[in-house]
Short mmCIF file of C-alpha atoms in Angstrom, two decimals:
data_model
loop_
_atom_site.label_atom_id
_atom_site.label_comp_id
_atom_site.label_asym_id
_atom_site.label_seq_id
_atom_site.Cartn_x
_atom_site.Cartn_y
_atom_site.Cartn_z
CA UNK A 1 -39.50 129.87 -89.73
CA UNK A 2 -40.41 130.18 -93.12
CA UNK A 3 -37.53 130.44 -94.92
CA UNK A 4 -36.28 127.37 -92.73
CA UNK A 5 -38.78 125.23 -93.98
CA UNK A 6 -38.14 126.24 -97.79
CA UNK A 7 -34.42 125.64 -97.39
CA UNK A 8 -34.76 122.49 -95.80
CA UNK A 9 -37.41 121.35 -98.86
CA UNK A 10 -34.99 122.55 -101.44
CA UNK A 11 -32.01 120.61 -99.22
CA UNK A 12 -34.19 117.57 -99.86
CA UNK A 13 -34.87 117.89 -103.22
CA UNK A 14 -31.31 118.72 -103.72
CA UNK A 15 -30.38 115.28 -102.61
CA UNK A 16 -32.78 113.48 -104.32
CA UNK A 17 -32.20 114.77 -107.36
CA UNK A 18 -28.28 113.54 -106.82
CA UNK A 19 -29.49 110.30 -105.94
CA UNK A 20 -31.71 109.90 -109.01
CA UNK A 21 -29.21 111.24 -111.24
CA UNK A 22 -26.22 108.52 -109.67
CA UNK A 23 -28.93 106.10 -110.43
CA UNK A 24 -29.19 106.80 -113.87
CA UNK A 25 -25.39 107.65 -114.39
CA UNK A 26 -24.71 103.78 -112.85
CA UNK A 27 -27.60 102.42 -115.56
CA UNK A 28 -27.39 104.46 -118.37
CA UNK A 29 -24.62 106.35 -118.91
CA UNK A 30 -22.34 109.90 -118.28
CA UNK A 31 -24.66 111.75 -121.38
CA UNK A 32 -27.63 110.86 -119.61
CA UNK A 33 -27.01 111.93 -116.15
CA UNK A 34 -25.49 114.95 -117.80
CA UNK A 35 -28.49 116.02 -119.68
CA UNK A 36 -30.80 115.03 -116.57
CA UNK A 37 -28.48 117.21 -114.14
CA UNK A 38 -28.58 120.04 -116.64
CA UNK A 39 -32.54 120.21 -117.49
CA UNK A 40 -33.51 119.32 -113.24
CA UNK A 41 -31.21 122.21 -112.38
CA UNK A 42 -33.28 124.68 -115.04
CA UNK A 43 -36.78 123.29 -113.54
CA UNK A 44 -35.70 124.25 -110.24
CA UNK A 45 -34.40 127.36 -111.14
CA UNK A 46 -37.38 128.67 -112.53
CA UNK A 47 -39.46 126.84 -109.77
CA UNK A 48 -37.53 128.75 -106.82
CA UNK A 49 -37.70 132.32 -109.04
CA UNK A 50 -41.73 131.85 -109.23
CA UNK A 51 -41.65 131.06 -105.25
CA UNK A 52 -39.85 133.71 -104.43
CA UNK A 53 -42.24 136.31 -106.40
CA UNK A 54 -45.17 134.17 -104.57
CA UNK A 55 -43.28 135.28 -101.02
CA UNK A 56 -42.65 138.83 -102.34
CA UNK A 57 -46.32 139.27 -103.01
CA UNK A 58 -47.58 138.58 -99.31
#
């Protein structure tokens, strides 16, 4: 049940994150959705790597 909640967060997030970088694509510019795309995926990256060691632990 767990891990069904966590993919369904990250499933959200997902989508927001494409929805906020369409935004800024629409007002700003390719570069700048590029750059946003690039540096969000990283964050999350090293967000899901640190809550997986935090589910490991238990």
């Amino acid at each position: 049940m767990r891990s069904l909640m966590t993919y369904s967060i990250l499933i959200v997030l997902l989508l927001i994150m494409c929805y906020i970088t369409l935004t800024i694509y629409t007002y700003l510019g390719l570069w700048y959705a590029v750059f946003f795309s690039l540096f969000e995926a990283v964050k999350t990256s090293i967000a899901c790597i640190f809550y997986i060691q935090l589910i490991s632990r238990d």
